[in-house]
Amino acid sequence: MSPRRVVVVIVMVCFLALALANPVRTYFTQRQDAAEAAAHHAELVAQIAELKKKEKLLEDPDYIRAQARDRLGFVEAGRTPYIVELPGDPVEAQVQHDKAEAANRPWYGSVWDSISHAAEDDADVPVPNVIPAPAPPPGG
């Protein structure tokens, strides 16, 4: 092969590679997008199935009564409500509950609490009575 033919073959291979690069990239991008769409579709189908189960539960009057008892503390007519307190220090239990609640709060809630508590703390600080110094006599 002559050097001229080698150069022509190299130029043609480069041209062919550049011509095919964009379609190949588009092909792989579309495959990835299709896979993501299929995964999202499967997730939505599972979510729809779960919502249909909840819908069937909400049609059941016994389930609604149980939820009213558990969530809202409703008591059916003729029944006696009882509150069971577990042994232990209620103050410590409240402190643990407050810590767990504070850990689950979003960042802006803690910022708001720090601002509001700072305002309350400033209200408790006594302001000293300051008497201004008398003005110097004129001309002197």
PDB file of N, CA, C and O in Angstrom, residues 12-24:
ATOM      1  N   MET A  12     -10.753   8.341   6.209  1.00  0.00           N
ATOM      2  CA  MET A  12     -12.101   7.765   6.082  1.00  0.00           C
ATOM      3  C   MET A  12     -12.549   7.104   7.387  1.00  0.00           C
ATOM      4  O   MET A  12     -13.712   7.222   7.780  1.00  0.00           O
ATOM      5  N   VAL A  13     -11.629   6.420   8.057  1.00  0.00           N
ATOM      6  CA  VAL A  13     -11.977   5.794   9.341  1.00  0.00           C
ATOM      7  C   VAL A  13     -12.313   6.872  10.370  1.00  0.00           C
ATOM      8  O   VAL A  13     -13.293   6.753  11.129  1.00  0.00           O
ATOM      9  N   CYS A  14     -11.538   7.934  10.416  1.00  0.00           N
ATOM     10  CA  CYS A  14     -11.828   9.040  11.351  1.00  0.00           C
ATOM     11  C   CYS A  14     -13.165   9.681  11.030  1.00  0.00           C
ATOM     12  O   CYS A  14     -13.966   9.980  11.922  1.00  0.00           O
ATOM     13  N   PHE A  15     -13.431   9.907   9.736  1.00  0.00           N
ATOM     14  CA  PHE A  15     -14.706  10.505   9.333  1.00  0.00           C
ATOM     15  C   PHE A  15     -15.865   9.588   9.717  1.00  0.00           C
ATOM     16  O   PHE A  15     -16.896  10.049  10.220  1.00  0.00           O
ATOM     17  N   LEU A  16     -15.710   8.314   9.501  1.00  0.00           N
ATOM     18  CA  LEU A  16     -16.750   7.349   9.849  1.00  0.00           C
ATOM     19  C   LEU A  16     -16.972   7.311  11.367  1.00  0.00           C
ATOM     20  O   LEU A  16     -18.117   7.254  11.838  1.00  0.00           O
ATOM     21  N   ALA A  17     -15.898   7.356  12.143  1.00  0.00           N
ATOM     22  CA  ALA A  17     -16.020   7.352  13.610  1.00  0.00           C
ATOM     23  C   ALA A  17     -16.745   8.608  14.094  1.00  0.00           C
ATOM     24  O   ALA A  17     -17.611   8.544  14.971  1.00  0.00           O
ATOM     25  N   LEU A  18     -16.395   9.764  13.511  1.00  0.00           N
ATOM     26  CA  LEU A  18     -17.080  11.006  13.901  1.00  0.00           C
ATOM     27  C   LEU A  18     -18.540  10.998  13.469  1.00  0.00           C
ATOM     28  O   LEU A  18     -19.411  11.511  14.174  1.00  0.00           O
ATOM     29  N   ALA A  19     -18.838  10.409  12.344  1.00  0.00           N
ATOM     30  CA  ALA A  19     -20.216  10.361  11.856  1.00  0.00           C
ATOM     31  C   ALA A  19     -21.078   9.437  12.713  1.00  0.00           C
ATOM     32  O   ALA A  19     -22.271   9.679  12.897  1.00  0.00           O
ATOM     33  N   LEU A  20     -20.474   8.382  13.242  1.00  0.00           N
ATOM     34  CA  LEU A  20     -21.244   7.424  14.038  1.00  0.00           C
ATOM     35  C   LEU A  20     -21.253   7.747  15.533  1.00  0.00           C
ATOM     36  O   LEU A  20     -22.055   7.179  16.277  1.00  0.00           O
ATOM     37  N   ALA A  21     -20.419   8.635  15.999  1.00  0.00           N
ATOM     38  CA  ALA A  21     -20.313   8.906  17.439  1.00  0.00           C
ATOM     39  C   ALA A  21     -21.614   9.460  18.005  1.00  0.00           C
ATOM     40  O   ALA A  21     -22.097   8.997  19.051  1.00  0.00           O
ATOM     41  N   ASN A  22     -22.196  10.433  17.363  1.00  0.00           N
ATOM     42  CA  ASN A  22     -23.416  11.057  17.896  1.00  0.00           C
ATOM     43  C   ASN A  22     -24.600  10.078  17.894  1.00  0.00           C
ATOM     44  O   ASN A  22     -25.315   9.976  18.905  1.00  0.00           O
ATOM     45  N   PRO A  23     -24.870   9.337  16.832  1.00  0.00           N
ATOM     46  CA  PRO A  23     -25.978   8.372  16.895  1.00  0.00           C
ATOM     47  C   PRO A  23     -25.777   7.282  17.943  1.00  0.00           C
ATOM     48  O   PRO A  23     -26.728   6.860  18.602  1.00  0.00           O
ATOM     49  N   VAL A  24     -24.549   6.834  18.109  1.00  0.00           N
ATOM     50  CA  VAL A  24     -24.281   5.810  19.117  1.00  0.00           C
ATOM     51  C   VAL A  24     -24.514   6.379  20.514  1.00  0.00           C
ATOM     52  O   VAL A  24     -25.115   5.728  21.379  1.00  0.00           O
TER      53      VAL A  24
END
